[in-house]
PDB file of C-alpha atoms in Angstrom:
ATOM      1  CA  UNK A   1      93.591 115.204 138.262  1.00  0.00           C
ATOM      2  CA  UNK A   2      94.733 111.741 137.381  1.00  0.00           C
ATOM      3  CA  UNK A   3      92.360 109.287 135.058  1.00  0.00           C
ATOM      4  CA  UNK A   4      91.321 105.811 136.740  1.00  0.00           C
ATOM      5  CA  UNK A   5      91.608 102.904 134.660  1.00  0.00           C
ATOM      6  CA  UNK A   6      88.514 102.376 133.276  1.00  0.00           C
ATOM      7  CA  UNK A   7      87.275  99.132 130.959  1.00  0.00           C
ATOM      8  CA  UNK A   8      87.193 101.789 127.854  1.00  0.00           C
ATOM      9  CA  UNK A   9      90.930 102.946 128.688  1.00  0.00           C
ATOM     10  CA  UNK A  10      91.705  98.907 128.604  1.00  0.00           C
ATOM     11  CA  UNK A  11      89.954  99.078 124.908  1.00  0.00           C
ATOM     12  CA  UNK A  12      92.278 101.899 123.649  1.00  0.00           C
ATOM     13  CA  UNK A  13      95.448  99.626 125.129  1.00  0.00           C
ATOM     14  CA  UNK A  14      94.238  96.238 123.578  1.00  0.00           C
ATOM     15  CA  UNK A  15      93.454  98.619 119.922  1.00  0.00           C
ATOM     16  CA  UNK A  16      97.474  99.518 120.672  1.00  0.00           C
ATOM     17  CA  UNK A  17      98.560  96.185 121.052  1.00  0.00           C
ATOM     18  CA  UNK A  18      96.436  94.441 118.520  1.00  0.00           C
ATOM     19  CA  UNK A  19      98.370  96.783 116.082  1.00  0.00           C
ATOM     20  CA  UNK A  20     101.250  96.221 117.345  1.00  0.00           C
ATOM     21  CA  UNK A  21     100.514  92.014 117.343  1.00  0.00           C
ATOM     22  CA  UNK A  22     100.128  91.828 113.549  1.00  0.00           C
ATOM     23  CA  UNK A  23     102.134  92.324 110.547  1.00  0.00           C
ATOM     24  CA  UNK A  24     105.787  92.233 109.519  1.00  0.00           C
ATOM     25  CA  UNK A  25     107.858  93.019 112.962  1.00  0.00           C
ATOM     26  CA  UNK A  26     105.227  91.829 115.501  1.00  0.00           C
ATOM     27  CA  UNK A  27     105.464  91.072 118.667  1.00  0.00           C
ATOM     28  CA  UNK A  28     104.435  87.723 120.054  1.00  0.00           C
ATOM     29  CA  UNK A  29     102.325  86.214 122.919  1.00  0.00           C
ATOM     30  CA  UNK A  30     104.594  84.984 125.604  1.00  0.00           C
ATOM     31  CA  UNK A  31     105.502  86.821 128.133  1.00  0.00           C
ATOM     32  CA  UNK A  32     104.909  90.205 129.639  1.00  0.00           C
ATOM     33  CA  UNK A  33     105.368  92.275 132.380  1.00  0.00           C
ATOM     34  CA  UNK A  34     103.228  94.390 134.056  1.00  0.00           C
ATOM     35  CA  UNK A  35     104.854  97.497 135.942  1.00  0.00           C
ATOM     36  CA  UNK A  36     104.095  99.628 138.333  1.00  0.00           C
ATOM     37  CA  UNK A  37     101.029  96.603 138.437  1.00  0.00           C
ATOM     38  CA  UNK A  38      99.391  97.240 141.842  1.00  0.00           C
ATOM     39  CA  UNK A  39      96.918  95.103 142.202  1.00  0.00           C
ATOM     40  CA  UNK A  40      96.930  93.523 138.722  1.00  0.00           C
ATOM     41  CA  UNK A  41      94.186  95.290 137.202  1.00  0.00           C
ATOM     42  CA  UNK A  42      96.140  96.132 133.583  1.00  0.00           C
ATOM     43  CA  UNK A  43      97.494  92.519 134.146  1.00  0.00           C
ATOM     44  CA  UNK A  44      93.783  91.012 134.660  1.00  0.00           C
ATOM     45  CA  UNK A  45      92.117  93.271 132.086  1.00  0.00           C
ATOM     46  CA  UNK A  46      94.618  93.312 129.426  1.00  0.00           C
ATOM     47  CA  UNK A  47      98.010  91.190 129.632  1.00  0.00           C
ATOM     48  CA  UNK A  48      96.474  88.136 130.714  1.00  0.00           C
ATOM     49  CA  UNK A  49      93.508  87.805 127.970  1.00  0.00           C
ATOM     50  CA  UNK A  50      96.466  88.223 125.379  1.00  0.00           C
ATOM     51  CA  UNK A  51     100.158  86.620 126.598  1.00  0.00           C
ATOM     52  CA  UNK A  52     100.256  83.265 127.614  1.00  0.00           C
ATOM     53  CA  UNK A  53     102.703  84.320 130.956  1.00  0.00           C
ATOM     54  CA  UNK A  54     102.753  87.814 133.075  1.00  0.00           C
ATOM     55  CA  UNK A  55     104.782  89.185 136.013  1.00  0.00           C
ATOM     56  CA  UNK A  56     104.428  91.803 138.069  1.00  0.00           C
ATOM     57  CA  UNK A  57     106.876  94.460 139.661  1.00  0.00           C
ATOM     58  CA  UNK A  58     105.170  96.763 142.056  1.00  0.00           C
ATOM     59  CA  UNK A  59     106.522  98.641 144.989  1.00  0.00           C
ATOM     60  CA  UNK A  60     104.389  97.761 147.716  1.00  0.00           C
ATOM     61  CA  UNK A  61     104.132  94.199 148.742  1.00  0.00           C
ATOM     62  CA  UNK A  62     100.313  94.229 149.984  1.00  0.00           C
ATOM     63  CA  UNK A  63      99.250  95.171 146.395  1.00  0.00           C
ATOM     64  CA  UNK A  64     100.874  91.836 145.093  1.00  0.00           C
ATOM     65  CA  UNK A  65      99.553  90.161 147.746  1.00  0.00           C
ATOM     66  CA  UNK A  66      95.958  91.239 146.491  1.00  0.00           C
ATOM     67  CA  UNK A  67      97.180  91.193 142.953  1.00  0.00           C
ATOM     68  CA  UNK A  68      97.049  86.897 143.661  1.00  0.00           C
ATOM     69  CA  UNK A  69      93.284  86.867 144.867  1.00  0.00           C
ATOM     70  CA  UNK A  70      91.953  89.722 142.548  1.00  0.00           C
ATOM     71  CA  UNK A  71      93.943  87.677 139.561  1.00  0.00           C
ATOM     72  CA  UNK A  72      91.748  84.610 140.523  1.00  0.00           C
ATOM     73  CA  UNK A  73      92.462  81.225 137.971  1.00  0.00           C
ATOM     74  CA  UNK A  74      94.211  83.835 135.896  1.00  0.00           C
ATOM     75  CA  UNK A  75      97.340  83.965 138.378  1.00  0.00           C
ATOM     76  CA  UNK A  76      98.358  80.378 138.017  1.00  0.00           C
ATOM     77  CA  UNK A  77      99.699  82.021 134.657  1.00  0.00           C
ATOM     78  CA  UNK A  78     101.779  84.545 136.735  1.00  0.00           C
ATOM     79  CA  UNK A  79     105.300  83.835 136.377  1.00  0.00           C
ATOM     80  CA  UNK A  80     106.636  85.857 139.115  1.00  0.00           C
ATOM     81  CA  UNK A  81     105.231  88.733 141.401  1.00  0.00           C
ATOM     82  CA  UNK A  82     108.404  90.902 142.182  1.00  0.00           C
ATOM     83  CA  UNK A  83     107.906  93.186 145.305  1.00  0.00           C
ATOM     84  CA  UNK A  84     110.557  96.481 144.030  1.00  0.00           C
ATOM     85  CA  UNK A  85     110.755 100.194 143.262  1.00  0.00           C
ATOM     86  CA  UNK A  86     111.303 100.263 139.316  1.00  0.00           C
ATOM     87  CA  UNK A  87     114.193 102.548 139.574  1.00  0.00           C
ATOM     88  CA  UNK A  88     116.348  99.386 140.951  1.00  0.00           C
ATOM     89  CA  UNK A  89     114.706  96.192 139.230  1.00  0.00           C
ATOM     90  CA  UNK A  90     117.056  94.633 136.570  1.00  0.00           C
ATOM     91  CA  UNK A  91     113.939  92.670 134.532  1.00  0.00           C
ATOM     92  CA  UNK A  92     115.598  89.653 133.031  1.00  0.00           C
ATOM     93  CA  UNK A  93     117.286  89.364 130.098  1.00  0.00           C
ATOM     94  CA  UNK A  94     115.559  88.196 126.886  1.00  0.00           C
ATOM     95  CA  UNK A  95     112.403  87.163 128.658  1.00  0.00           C
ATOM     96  CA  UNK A  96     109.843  89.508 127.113  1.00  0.00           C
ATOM     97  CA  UNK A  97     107.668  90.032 124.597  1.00  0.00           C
ATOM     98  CA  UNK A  98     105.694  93.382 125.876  1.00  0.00           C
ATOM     99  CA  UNK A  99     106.769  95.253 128.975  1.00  0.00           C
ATOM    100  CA  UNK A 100     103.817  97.116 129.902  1.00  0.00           C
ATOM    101  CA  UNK A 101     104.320 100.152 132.280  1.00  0.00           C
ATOM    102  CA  UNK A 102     101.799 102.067 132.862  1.00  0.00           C
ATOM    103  CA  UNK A 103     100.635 105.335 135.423  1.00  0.00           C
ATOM    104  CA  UNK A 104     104.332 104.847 137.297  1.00  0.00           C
ATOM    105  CA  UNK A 105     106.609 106.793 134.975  1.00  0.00           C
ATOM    106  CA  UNK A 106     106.207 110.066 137.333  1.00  0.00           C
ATOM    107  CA  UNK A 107     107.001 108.260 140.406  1.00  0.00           C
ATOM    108  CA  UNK A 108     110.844 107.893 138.570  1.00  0.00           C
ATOM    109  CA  UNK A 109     113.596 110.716 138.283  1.00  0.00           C
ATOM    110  CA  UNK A 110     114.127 111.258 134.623  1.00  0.00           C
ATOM    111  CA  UNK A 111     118.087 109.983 134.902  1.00  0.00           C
ATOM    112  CA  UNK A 112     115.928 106.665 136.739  1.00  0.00           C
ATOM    113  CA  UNK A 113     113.683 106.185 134.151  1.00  0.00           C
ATOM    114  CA  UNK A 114     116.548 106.052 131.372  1.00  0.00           C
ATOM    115  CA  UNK A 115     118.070 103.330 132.957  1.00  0.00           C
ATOM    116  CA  UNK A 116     115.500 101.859 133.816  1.00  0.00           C
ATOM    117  CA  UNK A 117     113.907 101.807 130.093  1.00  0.00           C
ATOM    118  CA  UNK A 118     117.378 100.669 129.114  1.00  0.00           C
ATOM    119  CA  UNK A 119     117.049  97.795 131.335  1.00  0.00           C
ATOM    120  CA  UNK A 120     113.992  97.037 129.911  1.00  0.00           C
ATOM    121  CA  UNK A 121     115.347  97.160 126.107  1.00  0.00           C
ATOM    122  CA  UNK A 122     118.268  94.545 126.738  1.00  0.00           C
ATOM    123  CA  UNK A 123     115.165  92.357 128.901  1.00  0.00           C
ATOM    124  CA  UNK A 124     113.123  92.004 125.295  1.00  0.00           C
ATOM    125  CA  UNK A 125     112.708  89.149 123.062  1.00  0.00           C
ATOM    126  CA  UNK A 126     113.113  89.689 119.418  1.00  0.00           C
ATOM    127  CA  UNK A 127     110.341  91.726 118.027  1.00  0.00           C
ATOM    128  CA  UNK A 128     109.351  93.009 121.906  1.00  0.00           C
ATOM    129  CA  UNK A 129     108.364  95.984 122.828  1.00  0.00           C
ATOM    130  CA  UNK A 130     108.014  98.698 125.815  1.00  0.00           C
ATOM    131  CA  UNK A 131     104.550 100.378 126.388  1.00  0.00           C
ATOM    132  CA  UNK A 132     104.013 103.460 128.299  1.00  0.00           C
ATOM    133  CA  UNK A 133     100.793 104.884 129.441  1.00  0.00           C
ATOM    134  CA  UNK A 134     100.719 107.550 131.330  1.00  0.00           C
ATOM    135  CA  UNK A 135      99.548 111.059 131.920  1.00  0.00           C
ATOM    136  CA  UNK A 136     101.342 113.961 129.969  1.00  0.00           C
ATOM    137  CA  UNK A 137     101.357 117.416 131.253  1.00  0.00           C
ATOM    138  CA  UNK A 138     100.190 120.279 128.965  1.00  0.00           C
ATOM    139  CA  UNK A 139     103.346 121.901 129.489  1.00  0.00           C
ATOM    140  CA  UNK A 140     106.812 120.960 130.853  1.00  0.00           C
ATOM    141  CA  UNK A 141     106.780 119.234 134.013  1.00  0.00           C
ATOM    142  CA  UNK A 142     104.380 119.557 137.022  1.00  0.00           C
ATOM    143  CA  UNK A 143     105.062 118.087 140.145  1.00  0.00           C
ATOM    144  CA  UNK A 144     102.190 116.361 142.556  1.00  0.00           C
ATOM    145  CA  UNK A 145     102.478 117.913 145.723  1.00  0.00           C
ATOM    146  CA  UNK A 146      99.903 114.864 147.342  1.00  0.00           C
ATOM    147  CA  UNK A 147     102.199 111.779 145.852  1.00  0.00           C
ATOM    148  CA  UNK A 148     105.330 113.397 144.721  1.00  0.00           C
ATOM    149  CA  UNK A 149     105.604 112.554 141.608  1.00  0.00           C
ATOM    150  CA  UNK A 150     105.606 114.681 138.634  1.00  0.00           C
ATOM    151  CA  UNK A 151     103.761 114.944 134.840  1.00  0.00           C
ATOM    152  CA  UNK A 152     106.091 115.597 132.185  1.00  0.00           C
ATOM    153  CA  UNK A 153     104.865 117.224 128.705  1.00  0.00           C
ATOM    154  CA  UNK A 154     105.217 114.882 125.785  1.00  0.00           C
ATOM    155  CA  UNK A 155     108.184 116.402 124.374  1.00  0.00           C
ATOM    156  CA  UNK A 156     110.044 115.798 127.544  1.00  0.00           C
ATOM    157  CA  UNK A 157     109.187 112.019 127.748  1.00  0.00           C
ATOM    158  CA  UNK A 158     110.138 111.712 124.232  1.00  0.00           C
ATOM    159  CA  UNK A 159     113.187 113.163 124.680  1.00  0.00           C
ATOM    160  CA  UNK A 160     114.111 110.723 127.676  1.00  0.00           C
ATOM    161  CA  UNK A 161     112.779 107.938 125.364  1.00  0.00           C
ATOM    162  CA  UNK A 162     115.498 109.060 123.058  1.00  0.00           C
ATOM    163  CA  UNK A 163     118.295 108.859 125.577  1.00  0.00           C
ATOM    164  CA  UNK A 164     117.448 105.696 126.570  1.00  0.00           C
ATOM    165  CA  UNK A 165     118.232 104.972 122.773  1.00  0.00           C
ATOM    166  CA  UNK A 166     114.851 103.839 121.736  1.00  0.00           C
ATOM    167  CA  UNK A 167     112.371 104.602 119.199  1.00  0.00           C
ATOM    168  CA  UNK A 168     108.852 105.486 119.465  1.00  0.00           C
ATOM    169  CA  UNK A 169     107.360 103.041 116.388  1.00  0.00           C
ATOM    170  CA  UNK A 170     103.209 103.738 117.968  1.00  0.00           C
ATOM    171  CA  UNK A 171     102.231 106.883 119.224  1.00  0.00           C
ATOM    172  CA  UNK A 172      98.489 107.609 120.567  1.00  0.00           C
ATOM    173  CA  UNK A 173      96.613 109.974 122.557  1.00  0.00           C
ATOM    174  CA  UNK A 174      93.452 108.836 124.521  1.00  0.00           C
ATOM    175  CA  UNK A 175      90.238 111.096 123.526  1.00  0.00           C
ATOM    176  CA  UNK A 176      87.214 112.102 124.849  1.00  0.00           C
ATOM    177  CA  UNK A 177      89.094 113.180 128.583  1.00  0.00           C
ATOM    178  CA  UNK A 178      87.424 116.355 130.439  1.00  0.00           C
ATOM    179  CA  UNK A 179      90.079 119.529 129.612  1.00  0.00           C
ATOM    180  CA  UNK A 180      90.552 119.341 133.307  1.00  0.00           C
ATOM    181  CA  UNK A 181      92.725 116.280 133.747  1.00  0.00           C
ATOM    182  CA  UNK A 182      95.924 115.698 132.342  1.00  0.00           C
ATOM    183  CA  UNK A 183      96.439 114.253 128.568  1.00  0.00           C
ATOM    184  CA  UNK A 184      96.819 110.078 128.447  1.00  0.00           C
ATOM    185  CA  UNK A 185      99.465 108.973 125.730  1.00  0.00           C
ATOM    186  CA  UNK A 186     100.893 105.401 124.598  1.00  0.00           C
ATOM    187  CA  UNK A 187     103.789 105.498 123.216  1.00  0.00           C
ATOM    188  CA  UNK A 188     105.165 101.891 121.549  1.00  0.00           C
ATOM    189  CA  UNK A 189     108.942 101.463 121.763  1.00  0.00           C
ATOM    190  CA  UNK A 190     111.577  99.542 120.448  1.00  0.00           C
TER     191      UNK A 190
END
């Protein structure tokens, strides 16, 4: 079973990036980019309140096209909605401060999501970082026979963060989930 965002799972990923936001080696304000952003909701309940500019890179075109009346006011600070599967977007170059993706990382092959998270390194600013939230299996990968995607286990996403030739400088795991549904970890890389 897969957790819904939820305004207390928002609270654990602002707590993440306040951490992350302050100190020697933090990240700044100006741009981010929401993946995998469907409608907009992590945009609208988290990017937005804290980066002065978001985009968003979804799959399906309709959910961008409700991300810009769910985003309300909030979207004039959109920089770009980009309609494609993660697996082929290049983000630019140098233009980010946080790239945020979040529940999508199943949806990629693990050989996709290395390139794709190197992509996403060389698309940083100085100081940025790469977020992932997502589910982590209990044990090595499952695969999800309704969507077909898969859960990997933590060691296994680790291990692909590693060939992507990043580092994992925040680690957290969300508590208080039922033992029924799949582990939530955020893992901070740079």
């Amino acid at each position: 079973m897969v957790p819904k965002p939820s305004f207390a799972s928002s609270l654990v990923s602002s707590r993440c990036l306040s951490l992350l936001q302050e100190g020697e080696g933090k990240t700044n304000p100006g741009c981010a980019l929401d993946c995998g952003a469907g409608i907009g909701r992590i945009s609208k309940r988290l990017l937005l309140p804290l980066f002065k500019m978001v985009d968003l890179v979804d799959v399906t075109q309709e959910f961008l096209d409700k991300a810009k009346t769910y985003l309300g006011e909030d979207g004039k600070r959109v920089g770009g909605y980009f309609c494609q599967g993660l697996q082929d977007f290049v983000p630019e170059s140098g233009r980010y401060d946080v790239i945020w993706i979040q529940w999508v990382i199943g949806h990629l092959t693990d050989n996709h999501l290395v390139e794709f998270l190197r992509r996403c390194h060389k698309a940083l600013r100085p100081n940025g970082l790469i977020v992932i939230k997502d589910n982590v299996s209990y044990e090595g990968v499952v695969p999800d026979e309704v969507d077909s995607s898969v859960c990997r286990d933590l060691e296994i996403v680790r291990s692909l963060v590693v060939r992507a030739g990043l580092s994992i400088i925040y680690e957290e795991q969300q508590v208080n989930f039922p033992k029924e549904i799949y582990h939530v970890h955020t893992l901070a890389l740079r």
